Structures are given as structure tokens and as C-alpha cells.
JSON list of C-alpha atoms in Angstrom, two decimals:
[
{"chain": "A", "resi": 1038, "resn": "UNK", "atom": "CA", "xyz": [120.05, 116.28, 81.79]},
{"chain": "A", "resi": 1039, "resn": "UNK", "atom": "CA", "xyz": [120.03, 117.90, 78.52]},
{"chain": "A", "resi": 1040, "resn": "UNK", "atom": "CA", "xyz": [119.22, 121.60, 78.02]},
{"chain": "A", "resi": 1041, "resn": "UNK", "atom": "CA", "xyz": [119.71, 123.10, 74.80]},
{"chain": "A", "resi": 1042, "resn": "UNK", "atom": "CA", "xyz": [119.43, 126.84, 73.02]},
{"chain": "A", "resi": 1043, "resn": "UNK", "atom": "CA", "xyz": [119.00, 126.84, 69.55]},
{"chain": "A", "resi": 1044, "resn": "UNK", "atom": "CA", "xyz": [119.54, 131.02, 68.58]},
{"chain": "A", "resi": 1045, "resn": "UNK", "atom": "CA", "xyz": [119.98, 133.03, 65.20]},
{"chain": "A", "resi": 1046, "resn": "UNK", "atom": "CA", "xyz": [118.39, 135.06, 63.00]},
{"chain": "A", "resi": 1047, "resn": "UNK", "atom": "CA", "xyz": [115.20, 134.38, 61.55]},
{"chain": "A", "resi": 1048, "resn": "UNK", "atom": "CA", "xyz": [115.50, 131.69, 58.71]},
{"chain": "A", "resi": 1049, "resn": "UNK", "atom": "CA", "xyz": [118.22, 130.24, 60.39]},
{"chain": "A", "resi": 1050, "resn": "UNK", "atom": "CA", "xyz": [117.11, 126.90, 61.26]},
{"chain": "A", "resi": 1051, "resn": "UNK", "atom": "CA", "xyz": [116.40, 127.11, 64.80]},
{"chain": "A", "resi": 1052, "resn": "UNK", "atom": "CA", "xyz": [113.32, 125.31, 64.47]},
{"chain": "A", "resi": 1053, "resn": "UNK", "atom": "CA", "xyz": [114.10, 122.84, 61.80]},
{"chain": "A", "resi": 1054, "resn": "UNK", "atom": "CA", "xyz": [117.27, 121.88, 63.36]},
{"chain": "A", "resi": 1055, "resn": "UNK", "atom": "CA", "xyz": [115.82, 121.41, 66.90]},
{"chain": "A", "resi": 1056, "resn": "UNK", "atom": "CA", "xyz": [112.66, 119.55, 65.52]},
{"chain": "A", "resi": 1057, "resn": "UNK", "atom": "CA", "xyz": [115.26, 116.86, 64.26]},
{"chain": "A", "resi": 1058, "resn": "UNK", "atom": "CA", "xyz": [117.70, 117.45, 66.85]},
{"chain": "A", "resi": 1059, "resn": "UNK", "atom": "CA", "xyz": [114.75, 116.32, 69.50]},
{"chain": "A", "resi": 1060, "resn": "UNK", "atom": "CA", "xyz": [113.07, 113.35, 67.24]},
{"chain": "A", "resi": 1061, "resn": "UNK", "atom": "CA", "xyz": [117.12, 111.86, 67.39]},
{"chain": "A", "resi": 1062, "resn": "UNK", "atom": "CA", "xyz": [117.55, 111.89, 70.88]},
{"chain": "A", "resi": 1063, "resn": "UNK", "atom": "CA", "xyz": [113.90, 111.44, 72.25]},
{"chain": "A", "resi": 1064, "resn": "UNK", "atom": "CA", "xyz": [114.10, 115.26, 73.66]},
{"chain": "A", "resi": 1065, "resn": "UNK", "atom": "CA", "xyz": [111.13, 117.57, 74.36]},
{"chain": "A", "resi": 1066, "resn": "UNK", "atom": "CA", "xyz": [111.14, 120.61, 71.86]},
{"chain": "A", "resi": 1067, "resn": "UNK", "atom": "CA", "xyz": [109.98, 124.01, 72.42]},
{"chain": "A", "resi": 1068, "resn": "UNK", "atom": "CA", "xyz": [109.50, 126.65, 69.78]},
{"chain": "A", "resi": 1069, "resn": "UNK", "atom": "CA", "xyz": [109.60, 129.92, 72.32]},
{"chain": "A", "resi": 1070, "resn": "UNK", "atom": "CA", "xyz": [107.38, 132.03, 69.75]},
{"chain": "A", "resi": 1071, "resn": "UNK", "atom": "CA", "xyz": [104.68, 129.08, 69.45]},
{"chain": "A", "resi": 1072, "resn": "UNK", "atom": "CA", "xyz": [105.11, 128.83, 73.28]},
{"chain": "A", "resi": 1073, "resn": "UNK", "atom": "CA", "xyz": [104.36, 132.33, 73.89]},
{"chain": "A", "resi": 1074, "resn": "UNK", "atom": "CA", "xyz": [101.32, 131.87, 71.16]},
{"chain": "A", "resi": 1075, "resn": "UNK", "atom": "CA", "xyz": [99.74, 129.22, 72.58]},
{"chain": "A", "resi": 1076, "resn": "UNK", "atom": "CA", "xyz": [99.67, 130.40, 75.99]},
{"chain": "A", "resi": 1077, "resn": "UNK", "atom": "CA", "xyz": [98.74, 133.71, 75.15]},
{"chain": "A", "resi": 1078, "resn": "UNK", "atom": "CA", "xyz": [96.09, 132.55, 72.34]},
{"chain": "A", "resi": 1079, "resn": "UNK", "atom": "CA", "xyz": [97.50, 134.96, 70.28]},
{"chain": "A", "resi": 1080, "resn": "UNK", "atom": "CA", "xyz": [100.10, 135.34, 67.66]},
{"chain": "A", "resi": 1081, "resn": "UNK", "atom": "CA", "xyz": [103.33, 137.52, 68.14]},
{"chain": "A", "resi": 1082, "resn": "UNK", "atom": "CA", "xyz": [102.62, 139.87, 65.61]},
{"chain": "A", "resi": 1083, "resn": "UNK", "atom": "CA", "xyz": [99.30, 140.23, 67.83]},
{"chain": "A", "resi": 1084, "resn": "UNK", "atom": "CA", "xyz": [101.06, 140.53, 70.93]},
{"chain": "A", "resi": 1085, "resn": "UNK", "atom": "CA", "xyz": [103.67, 143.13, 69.41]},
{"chain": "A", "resi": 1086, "resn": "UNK", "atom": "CA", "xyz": [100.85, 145.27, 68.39]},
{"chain": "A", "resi": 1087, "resn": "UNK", "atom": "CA", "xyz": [99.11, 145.15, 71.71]},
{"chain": "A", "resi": 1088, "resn": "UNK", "atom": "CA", "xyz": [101.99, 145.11, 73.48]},
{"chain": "A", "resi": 1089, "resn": "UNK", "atom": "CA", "xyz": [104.53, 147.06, 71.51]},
{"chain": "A", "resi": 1090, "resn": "UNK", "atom": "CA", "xyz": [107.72, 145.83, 71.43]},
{"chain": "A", "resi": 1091, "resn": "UNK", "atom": "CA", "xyz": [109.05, 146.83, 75.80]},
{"chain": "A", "resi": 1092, "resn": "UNK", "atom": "CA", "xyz": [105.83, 144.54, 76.36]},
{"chain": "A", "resi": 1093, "resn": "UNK", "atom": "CA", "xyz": [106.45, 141.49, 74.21]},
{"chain": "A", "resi": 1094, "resn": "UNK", "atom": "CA", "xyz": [110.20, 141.34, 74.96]},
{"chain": "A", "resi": 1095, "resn": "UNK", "atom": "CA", "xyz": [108.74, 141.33, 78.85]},
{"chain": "A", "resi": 1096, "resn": "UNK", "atom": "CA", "xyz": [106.63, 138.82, 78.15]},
{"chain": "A", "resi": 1097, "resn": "UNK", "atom": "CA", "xyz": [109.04, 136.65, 76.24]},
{"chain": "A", "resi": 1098, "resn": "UNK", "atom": "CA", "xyz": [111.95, 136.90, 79.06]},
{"chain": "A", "resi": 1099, "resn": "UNK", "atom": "CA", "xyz": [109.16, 135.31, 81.47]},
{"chain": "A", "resi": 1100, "resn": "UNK", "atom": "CA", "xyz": [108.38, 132.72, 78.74]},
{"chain": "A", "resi": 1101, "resn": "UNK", "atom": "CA", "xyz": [112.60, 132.19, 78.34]},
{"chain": "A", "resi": 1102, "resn": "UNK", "atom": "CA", "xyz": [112.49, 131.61, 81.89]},
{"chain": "A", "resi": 1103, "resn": "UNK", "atom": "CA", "xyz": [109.56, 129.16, 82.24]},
{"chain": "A", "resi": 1104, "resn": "UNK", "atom": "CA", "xyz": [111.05, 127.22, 79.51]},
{"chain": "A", "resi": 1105, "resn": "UNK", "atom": "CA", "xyz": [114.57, 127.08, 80.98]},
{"chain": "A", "resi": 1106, "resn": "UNK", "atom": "CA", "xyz": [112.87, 125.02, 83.52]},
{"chain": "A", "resi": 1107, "resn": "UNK", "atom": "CA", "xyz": [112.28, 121.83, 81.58]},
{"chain": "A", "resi": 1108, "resn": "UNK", "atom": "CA", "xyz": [114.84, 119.59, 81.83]},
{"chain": "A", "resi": 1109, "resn": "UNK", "atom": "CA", "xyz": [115.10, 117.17, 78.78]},
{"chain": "A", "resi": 1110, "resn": "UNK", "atom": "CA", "xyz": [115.17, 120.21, 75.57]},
{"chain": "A", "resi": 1111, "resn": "UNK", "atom": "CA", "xyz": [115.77, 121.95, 72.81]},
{"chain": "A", "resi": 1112, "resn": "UNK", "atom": "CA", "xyz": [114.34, 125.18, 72.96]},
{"chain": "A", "resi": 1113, "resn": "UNK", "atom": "CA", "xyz": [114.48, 127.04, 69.72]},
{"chain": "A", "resi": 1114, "resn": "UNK", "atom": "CA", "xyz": [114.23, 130.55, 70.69]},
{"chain": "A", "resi": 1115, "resn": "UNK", "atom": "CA", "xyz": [113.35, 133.89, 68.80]},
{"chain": "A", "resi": 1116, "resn": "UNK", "atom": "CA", "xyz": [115.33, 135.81, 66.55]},
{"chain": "A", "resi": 1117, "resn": "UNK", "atom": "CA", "xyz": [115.51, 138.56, 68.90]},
{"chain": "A", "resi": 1118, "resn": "UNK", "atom": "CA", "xyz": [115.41, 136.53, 72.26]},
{"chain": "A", "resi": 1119, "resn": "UNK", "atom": "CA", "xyz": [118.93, 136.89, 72.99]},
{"chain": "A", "resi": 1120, "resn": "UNK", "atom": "CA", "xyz": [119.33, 140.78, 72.12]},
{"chain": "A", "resi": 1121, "resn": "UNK", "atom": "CA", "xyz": [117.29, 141.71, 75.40]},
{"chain": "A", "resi": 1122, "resn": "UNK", "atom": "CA", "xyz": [117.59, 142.13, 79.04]},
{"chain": "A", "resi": 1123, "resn": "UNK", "atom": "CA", "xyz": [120.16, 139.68, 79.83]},
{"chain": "A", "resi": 1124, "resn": "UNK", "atom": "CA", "xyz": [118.29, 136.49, 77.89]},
{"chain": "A", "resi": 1125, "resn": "UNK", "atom": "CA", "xyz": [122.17, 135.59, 76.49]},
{"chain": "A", "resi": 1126, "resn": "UNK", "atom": "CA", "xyz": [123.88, 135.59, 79.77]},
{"chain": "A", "resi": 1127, "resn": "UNK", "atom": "CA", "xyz": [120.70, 133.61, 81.38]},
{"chain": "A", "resi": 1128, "resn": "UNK", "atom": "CA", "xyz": [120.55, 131.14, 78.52]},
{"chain": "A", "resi": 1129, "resn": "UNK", "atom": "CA", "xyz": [124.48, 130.60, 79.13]},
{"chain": "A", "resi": 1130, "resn": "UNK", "atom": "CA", "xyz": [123.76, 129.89, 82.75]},
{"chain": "A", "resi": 1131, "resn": "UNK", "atom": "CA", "xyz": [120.81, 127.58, 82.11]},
{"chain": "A", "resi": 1132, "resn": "UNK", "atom": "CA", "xyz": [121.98, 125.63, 79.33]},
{"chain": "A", "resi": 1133, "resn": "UNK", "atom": "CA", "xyz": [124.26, 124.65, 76.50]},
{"chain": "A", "resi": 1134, "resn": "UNK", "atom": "CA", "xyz": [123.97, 127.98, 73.52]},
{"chain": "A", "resi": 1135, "resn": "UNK", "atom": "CA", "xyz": [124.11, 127.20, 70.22]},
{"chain": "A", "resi": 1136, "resn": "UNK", "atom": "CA", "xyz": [123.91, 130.19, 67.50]},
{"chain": "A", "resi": 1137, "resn": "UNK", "atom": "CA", "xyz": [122.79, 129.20, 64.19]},
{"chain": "A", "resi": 1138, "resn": "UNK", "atom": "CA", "xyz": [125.12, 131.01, 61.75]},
{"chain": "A", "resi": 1139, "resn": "UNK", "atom": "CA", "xyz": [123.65, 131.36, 58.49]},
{"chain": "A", "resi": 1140, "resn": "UNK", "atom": "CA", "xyz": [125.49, 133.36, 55.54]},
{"chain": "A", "resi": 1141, "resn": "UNK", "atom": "CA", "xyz": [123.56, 136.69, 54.69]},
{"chain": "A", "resi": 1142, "resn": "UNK", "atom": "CA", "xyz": [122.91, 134.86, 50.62]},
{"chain": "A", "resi": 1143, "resn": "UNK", "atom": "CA", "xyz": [121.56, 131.93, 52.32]},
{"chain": "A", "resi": 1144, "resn": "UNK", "atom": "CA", "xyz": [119.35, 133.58, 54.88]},
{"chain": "A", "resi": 1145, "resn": "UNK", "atom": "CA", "xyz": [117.94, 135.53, 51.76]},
{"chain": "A", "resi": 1146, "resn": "UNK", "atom": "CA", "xyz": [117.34, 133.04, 49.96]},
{"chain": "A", "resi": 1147, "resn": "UNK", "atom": "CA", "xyz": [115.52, 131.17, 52.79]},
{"chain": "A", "resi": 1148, "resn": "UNK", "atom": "CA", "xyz": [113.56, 134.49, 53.88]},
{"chain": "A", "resi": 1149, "resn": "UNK", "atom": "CA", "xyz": [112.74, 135.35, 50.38]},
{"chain": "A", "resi": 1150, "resn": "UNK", "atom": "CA", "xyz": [110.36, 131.96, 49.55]},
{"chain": "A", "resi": 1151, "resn": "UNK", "atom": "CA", "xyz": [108.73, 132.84, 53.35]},
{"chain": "A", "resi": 1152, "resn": "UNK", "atom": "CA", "xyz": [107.85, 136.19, 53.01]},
{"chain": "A", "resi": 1153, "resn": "UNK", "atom": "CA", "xyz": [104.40, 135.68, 53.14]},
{"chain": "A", "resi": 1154, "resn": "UNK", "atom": "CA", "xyz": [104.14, 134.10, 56.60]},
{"chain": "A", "resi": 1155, "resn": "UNK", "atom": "CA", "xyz": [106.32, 137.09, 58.07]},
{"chain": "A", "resi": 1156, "resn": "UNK", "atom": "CA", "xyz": [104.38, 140.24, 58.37]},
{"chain": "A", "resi": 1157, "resn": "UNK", "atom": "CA", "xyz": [107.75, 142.61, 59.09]},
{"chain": "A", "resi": 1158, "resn": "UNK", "atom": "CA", "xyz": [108.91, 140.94, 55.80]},
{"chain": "A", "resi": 1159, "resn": "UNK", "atom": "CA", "xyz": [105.97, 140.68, 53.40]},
{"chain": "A", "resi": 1160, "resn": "UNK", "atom": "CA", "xyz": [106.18, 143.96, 51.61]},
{"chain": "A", "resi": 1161, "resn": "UNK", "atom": "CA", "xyz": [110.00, 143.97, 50.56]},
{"chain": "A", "resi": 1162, "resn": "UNK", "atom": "CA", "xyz": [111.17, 144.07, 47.49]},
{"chain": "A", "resi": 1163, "resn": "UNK", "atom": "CA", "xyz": [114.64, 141.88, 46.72]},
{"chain": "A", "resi": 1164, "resn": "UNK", "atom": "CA", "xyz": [116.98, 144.49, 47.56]},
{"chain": "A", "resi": 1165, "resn": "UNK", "atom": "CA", "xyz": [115.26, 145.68, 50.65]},
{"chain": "A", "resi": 1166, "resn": "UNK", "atom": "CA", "xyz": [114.86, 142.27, 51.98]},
{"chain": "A", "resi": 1167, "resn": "UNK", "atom": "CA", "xyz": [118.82, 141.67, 51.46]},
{"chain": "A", "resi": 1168, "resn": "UNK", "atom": "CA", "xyz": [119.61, 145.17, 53.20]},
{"chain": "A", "resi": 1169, "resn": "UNK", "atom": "CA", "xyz": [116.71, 144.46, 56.36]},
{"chain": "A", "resi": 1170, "resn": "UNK", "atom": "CA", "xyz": [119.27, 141.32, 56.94]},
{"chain": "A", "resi": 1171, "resn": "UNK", "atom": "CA", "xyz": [122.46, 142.67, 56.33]},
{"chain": "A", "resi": 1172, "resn": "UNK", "atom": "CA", "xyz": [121.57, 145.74, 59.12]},
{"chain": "A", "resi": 1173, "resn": "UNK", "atom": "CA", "xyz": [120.14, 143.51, 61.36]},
{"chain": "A", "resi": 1174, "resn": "UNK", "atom": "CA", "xyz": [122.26, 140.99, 61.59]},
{"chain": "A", "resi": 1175, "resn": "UNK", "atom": "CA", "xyz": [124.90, 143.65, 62.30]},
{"chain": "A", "resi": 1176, "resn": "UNK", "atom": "CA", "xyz": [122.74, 144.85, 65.22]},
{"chain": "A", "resi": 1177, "resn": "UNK", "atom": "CA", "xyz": [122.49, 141.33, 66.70]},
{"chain": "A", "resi": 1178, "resn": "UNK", "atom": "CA", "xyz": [125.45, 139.62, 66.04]},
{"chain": "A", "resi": 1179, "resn": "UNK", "atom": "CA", "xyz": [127.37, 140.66, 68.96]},
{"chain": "A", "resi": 1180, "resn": "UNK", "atom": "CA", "xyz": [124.80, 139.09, 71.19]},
{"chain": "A", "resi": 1181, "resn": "UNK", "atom": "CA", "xyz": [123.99, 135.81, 68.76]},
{"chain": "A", "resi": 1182, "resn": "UNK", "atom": "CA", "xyz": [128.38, 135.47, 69.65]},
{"chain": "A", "resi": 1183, "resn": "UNK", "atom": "CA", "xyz": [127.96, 135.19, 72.95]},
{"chain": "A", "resi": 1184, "resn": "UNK", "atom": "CA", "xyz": [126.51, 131.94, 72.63]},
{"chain": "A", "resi": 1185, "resn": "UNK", "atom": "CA", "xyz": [128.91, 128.88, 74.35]},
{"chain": "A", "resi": 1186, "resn": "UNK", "atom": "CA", "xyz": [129.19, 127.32, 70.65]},
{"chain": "A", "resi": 1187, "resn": "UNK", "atom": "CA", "xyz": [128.38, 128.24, 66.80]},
{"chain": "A", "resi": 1188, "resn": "UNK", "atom": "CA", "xyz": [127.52, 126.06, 64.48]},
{"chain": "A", "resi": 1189, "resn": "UNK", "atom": "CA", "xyz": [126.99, 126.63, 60.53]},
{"chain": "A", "resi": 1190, "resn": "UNK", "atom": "CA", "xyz": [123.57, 125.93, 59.40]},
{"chain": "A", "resi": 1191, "resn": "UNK", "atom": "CA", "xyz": [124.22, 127.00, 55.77]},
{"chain": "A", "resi": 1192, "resn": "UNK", "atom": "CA", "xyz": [122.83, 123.53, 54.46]},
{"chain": "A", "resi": 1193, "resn": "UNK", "atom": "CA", "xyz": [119.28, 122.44, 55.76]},
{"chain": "A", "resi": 1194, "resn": "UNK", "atom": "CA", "xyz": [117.88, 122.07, 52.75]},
{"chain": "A", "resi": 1195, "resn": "UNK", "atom": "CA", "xyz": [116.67, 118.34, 52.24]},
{"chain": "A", "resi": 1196, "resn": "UNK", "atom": "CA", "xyz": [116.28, 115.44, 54.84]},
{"chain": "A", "resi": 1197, "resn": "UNK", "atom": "CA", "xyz": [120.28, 114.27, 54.21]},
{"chain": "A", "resi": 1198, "resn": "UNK", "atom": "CA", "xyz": [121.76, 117.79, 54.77]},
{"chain": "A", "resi": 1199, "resn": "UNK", "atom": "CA", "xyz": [119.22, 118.25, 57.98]},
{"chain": "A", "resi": 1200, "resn": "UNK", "atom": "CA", "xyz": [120.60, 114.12, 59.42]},
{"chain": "A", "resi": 1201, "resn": "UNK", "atom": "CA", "xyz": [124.25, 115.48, 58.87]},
{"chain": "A", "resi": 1202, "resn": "UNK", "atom": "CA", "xyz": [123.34, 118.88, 60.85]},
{"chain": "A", "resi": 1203, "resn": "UNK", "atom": "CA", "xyz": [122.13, 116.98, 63.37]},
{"chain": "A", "resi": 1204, "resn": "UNK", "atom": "CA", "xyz": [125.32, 114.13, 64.11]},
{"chain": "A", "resi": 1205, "resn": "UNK", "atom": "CA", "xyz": [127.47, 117.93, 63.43]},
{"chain": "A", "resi": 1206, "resn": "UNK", "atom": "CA", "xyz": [125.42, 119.59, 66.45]},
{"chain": "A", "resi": 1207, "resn": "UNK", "atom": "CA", "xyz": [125.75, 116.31, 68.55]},
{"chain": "A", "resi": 1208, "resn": "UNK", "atom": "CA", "xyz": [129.31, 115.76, 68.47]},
{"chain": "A", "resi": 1209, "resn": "UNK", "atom": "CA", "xyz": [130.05, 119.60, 69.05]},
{"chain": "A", "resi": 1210, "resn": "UNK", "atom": "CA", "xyz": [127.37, 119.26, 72.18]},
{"chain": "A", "resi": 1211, "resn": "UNK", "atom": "CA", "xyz": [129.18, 116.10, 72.59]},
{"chain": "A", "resi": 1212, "resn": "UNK", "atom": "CA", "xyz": [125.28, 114.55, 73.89]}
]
């Protein structure tokens, strides 16, 4: 049985690494933010504002643990999913953690072109986007190290650097 936790910050790769990660070995894949949307029928940035942020982190530790039930997965979870309650220590029981570590230029870089499709990013200029990451990563990198492995994710930029991710990630989760 195969349980996996993709974590990192936003722009990391979570999704695009466990999307390919899944396809390879014939694996279920679960995006924990479009898990939480489509069971809620509503977007995060809709559930945030309804339920400010106590109530969506709730909501997301039930999702974490509905999802830790599937056998057979990656789950790709939020950028903040391991920063609350004890999601890390949980994920660590229930699975094999992976953090995505992505360098600070690359994550800009990355973040800058999707801007649009983040609301807490969309109005940032350059240098405020590049600060937001620095300070935040700061905040959550002392849970994102908690995870059982880490695994660079500096180069998913074409279909031949995402392939050579993937046999990386394999033989370090030796599945």
C-alpha cells in the first residue's frame, strides 16, 4: 500500500509532481484544496471568507483526515496544511512525507506568471511578492522539515525535467 504526502509552499510543485508521480505508478491523486472545493461546492478563497481562517483550517484537518484514508495515493496537500493542529505529525503517522523544497528565486519566478489565479497574490508588485515568500517561508519552514524526506523540486519546468523528478522521488520513496 502506497500513501504519499506531497507538502511545500505554494508554487512548489505539489500538484504537478503528484499528477505525474500518480499517472507512473497507476496511483489515485488527490489535490486536498480541489478536494475540499468540490465537496464543499465552493472555492477556498470562498470558504476562507466565510469561514475565516480557525474555520477553514478545521475544515481542512477533517478533509486531511478523510483523505489519509485512501490507500493507493498521492495526496498533494495545501501550502499551509502542515502548519496547523498537528496535520505534520498525523501525515508522518499515516504516510510517507515528502516536502517540496523550492529556492525562494524559483518559487518567484513560478508565483510571479500565476498571480492572477491567486487572490492573496494578485495585487503585488515584484518586490512585495519576493518579500510575502521570503517571510513566509520562514514562518513555515520548521513545519514543511518535519516531513520524513525532502526532495528539490527546483526544475519542473518541461515534460523531461518533470519524468526525471519523478524516477528522483521514486527511488528516494524507494516505491
Amino acid at each position: 500500500m502506497v500513501r504519499v504526502f506531497l507538502t511545500g509552499y505554494m508554487g512548489a510543485g505539489k500538484t504537478t509532481l503528484g499528477k505525474a508521480l500518480a499517472r507512473e505508478m497507476s496511483l489515485s491523486f488527490v489535490d486536498l484544496d480541489w478536494y475540499i472545493e468540490e465537496r464543499f461546492r465552493k472555492t477556498v478563497s470562498e470558504l476562507f471568507a466565510e469561514r475565516g481562517e480557525d474555520g477553514f483550517r478545521e475544515l481542512e484537518r477533517k478533509m486531511l483526515h478523510e483523505v489519509a484514508a485512501f490507500e493507493n495515493v498521492i495526496v498533494s496537500t495545501g501550502g499551509g496544511t502542515p502548519c496547523f493542529f498537528d496535520n505534520m505529525e498525523f501525515m508522518n503517522r499515516s504516510g510517507d512525507t515528502v516536502f517540496l523544497e523550492v529556492s525562494t528565486d524559483v518559487l518567484f519566478r513560478r508565483l510571479r506568471v500565476a498571480k492572477r489565479k491567486r487572490p492573496i497574490l494578485r495585487d503585488k508588485e515584484d518586490g512585495e511578492l519576493k518579500e510575502f515568500i521570503e517571510r513566509a517561508l520562514e514562518k513555515r519552514l520548521p513545519f514543511y522539515s518535519r516531513a520524513v524526506y525532502t526532495f528539490n523540486a527546483d526544475e519542473l519546468d518541461d515534460a523531461r525535467q518533470i519524468g526525471e523528478a519523478v524516477s528522483r522521488l521514486r527511488a528516494l520513496l524507494k516505491i
